[in-house]
Amino acid sequence: YEAQGDLQGHQLFRTLFSSGKGKVAYQSGYRMGEIAFAAEDYAVAIQEYQATLDDFPKAELRAELYLRLGEAIFALEDSSRYAEALAAFELVRRESPSRKVEYKARLNSGHVLYAKGDIEGALRTYTGLLKESRFRPFEGQTRLAVGQYYQDRHLLDEALDEYEQVRDDFPQSEASAMALYRTAL
């Protein structure tokens, strides 16, 4: 139903969520949040993620729910709510997240700090990620953020060095394509 754009899919997810029966229920709540997020209805996505977190305190998806909650709050582009986004990203780490989910939460924390004007805090977050070898598979994305930091400060040689390293170390990746684009800029 969802793939066909049929509202019955959303109604079915709502029914499964309301039934409150374990894994299927909280997965349905997560999915309703994802549908709202994809539709760029971030306020509804926030409500769906938060309701799922509230109703299922032992859900296996709690780390992902907090991550998506933080991303939805940040997507509102309301600077008065950036602290909420940071708090959600911090809660991800308390839920024993997968490496990828923890990485995304920490990278997004850097983005929020940057948006708040804490540029140096953002850079510390990015360089902290680069120092941890377990995040090596995500290094391209992190270096793009560092490169953007330098580019915004008109430190173009340093920015180009970051982009070059992404291109060389992660060829044929999305990060490499973005590095090429930013190099051209």
PDB file of N, CA and C in Angstrom, residues 130 136 139-140 143 159-171 179:
ATOM      1  N   LEU A 130      37.465  11.541  12.934  1.00  0.00           N
ATOM      2  CA  LEU A 130      38.590  11.103  12.110  1.00  0.00           C
ATOM      3  C   LEU A 130      39.635  10.334  12.919  1.00  0.00           C
ATOM      4  N   ARG A 136      36.432   4.656  10.111  1.00  0.00           N
ATOM      5  CA  ARG A 136      37.157   4.767   8.837  1.00  0.00           C
ATOM      6  C   ARG A 136      36.235   4.584   7.625  1.00  0.00           C
ATOM      7  N   GLU A 139      34.862   7.920   6.644  1.00  0.00           N
ATOM      8  CA  GLU A 139      35.815   9.031   6.641  1.00  0.00           C
ATOM      9  C   GLU A 139      35.555  10.026   5.517  1.00  0.00           C
ATOM     10  N   GLY A 140      35.104   9.555   4.387  1.00  0.00           N
ATOM     11  CA  GLY A 140      34.846  10.458   3.264  1.00  0.00           C
ATOM     12  C   GLY A 140      33.834  11.534   3.633  1.00  0.00           C
ATOM     13  N   ARG A 143      35.465  13.992   6.122  1.00  0.00           N
ATOM     14  CA  ARG A 143      36.415  14.905   5.470  1.00  0.00           C
ATOM     15  C   ARG A 143      35.685  15.953   4.623  1.00  0.00           C
ATOM     16  N   ALA A 159      40.967  23.265   2.190  1.00  0.00           N
ATOM     17  CA  ALA A 159      39.738  22.620   1.703  1.00  0.00           C
ATOM     18  C   ALA A 159      40.051  21.690   0.544  1.00  0.00           C
ATOM     19  N   LEU A 160      40.861  22.161  -0.393  1.00  0.00           N
ATOM     20  CA  LEU A 160      41.224  21.325  -1.536  1.00  0.00           C
ATOM     21  C   LEU A 160      41.983  20.079  -1.100  1.00  0.00           C
ATOM     22  N   ASP A 161      42.832  20.205  -0.069  1.00  0.00           N
ATOM     23  CA  ASP A 161      43.546  19.034   0.451  1.00  0.00           C
ATOM     24  C   ASP A 161      42.568  17.980   0.974  1.00  0.00           C
ATOM     25  N   GLU A 162      41.551  18.429   1.709  1.00  0.00           N
ATOM     26  CA  GLU A 162      40.540  17.495   2.235  1.00  0.00           C
ATOM     27  C   GLU A 162      39.788  16.820   1.081  1.00  0.00           C
ATOM     28  N   TYR A 163      39.355  17.613   0.112  1.00  0.00           N
ATOM     29  CA  TYR A 163      38.597  17.060  -1.011  1.00  0.00           C
ATOM     30  C   TYR A 163      39.455  16.094  -1.828  1.00  0.00           C
ATOM     31  N   GLU A 164      40.739  16.432  -2.003  1.00  0.00           N
ATOM     32  CA  GLU A 164      41.642  15.554  -2.738  1.00  0.00           C
ATOM     33  C   GLU A 164      41.797  14.220  -2.013  1.00  0.00           C
ATOM     34  N   GLN A 165      41.919  14.275  -0.702  1.00  0.00           N
ATOM     35  CA  GLN A 165      42.063  13.032   0.056  1.00  0.00           C
ATOM     36  C   GLN A 165      40.809  12.161  -0.087  1.00  0.00           C
ATOM     37  N   VAL A 166      39.641  12.780  -0.090  1.00  0.00           N
ATOM     38  CA  VAL A 166      38.403  12.016  -0.283  1.00  0.00           C
ATOM     39  C   VAL A 166      38.406  11.362  -1.664  1.00  0.00           C
ATOM     40  N   ARG A 167      38.767  12.138  -2.681  1.00  0.00           N
ATOM     41  CA  ARG A 167      38.790  11.600  -4.047  1.00  0.00           C
ATOM     42  C   ARG A 167      39.755  10.429  -4.159  1.00  0.00           C
ATOM     43  N   ASP A 168      40.930  10.564  -3.537  1.00  0.00           N
ATOM     44  CA  ASP A 168      41.950   9.531  -3.648  1.00  0.00           C
ATOM     45  C   ASP A 168      41.635   8.288  -2.817  1.00  0.00           C
ATOM     46  N   ASP A 169      41.125   8.494  -1.611  1.00  0.00           N
ATOM     47  CA  ASP A 169      40.901   7.379  -0.693  1.00  0.00           C
ATOM     48  C   ASP A 169      39.573   6.658  -0.901  1.00  0.00           C
ATOM     49  N   PHE A 170      38.595   7.342  -1.488  1.00  0.00           N
ATOM     50  CA  PHE A 170      37.260   6.758  -1.640  1.00  0.00           C
ATOM     51  C   PHE A 170      36.751   6.926  -3.071  1.00  0.00           C
ATOM     52  N   PRO A 171      37.507   6.429  -4.061  1.00  0.00           N
ATOM     53  CA  PRO A 171      37.086   6.618  -5.457  1.00  0.00           C
ATOM     54  C   PRO A 171      35.749   5.920  -5.731  1.00  0.00           C
ATOM     55  N   ALA A 179      33.189  15.484  -3.447  1.00  0.00           N
ATOM     56  CA  ALA A 179      34.503  16.131  -3.360  1.00  0.00           C
ATOM     57  C   ALA A 179      34.882  16.743  -4.706  1.00  0.00           C
TER      58      ALA A 179
END
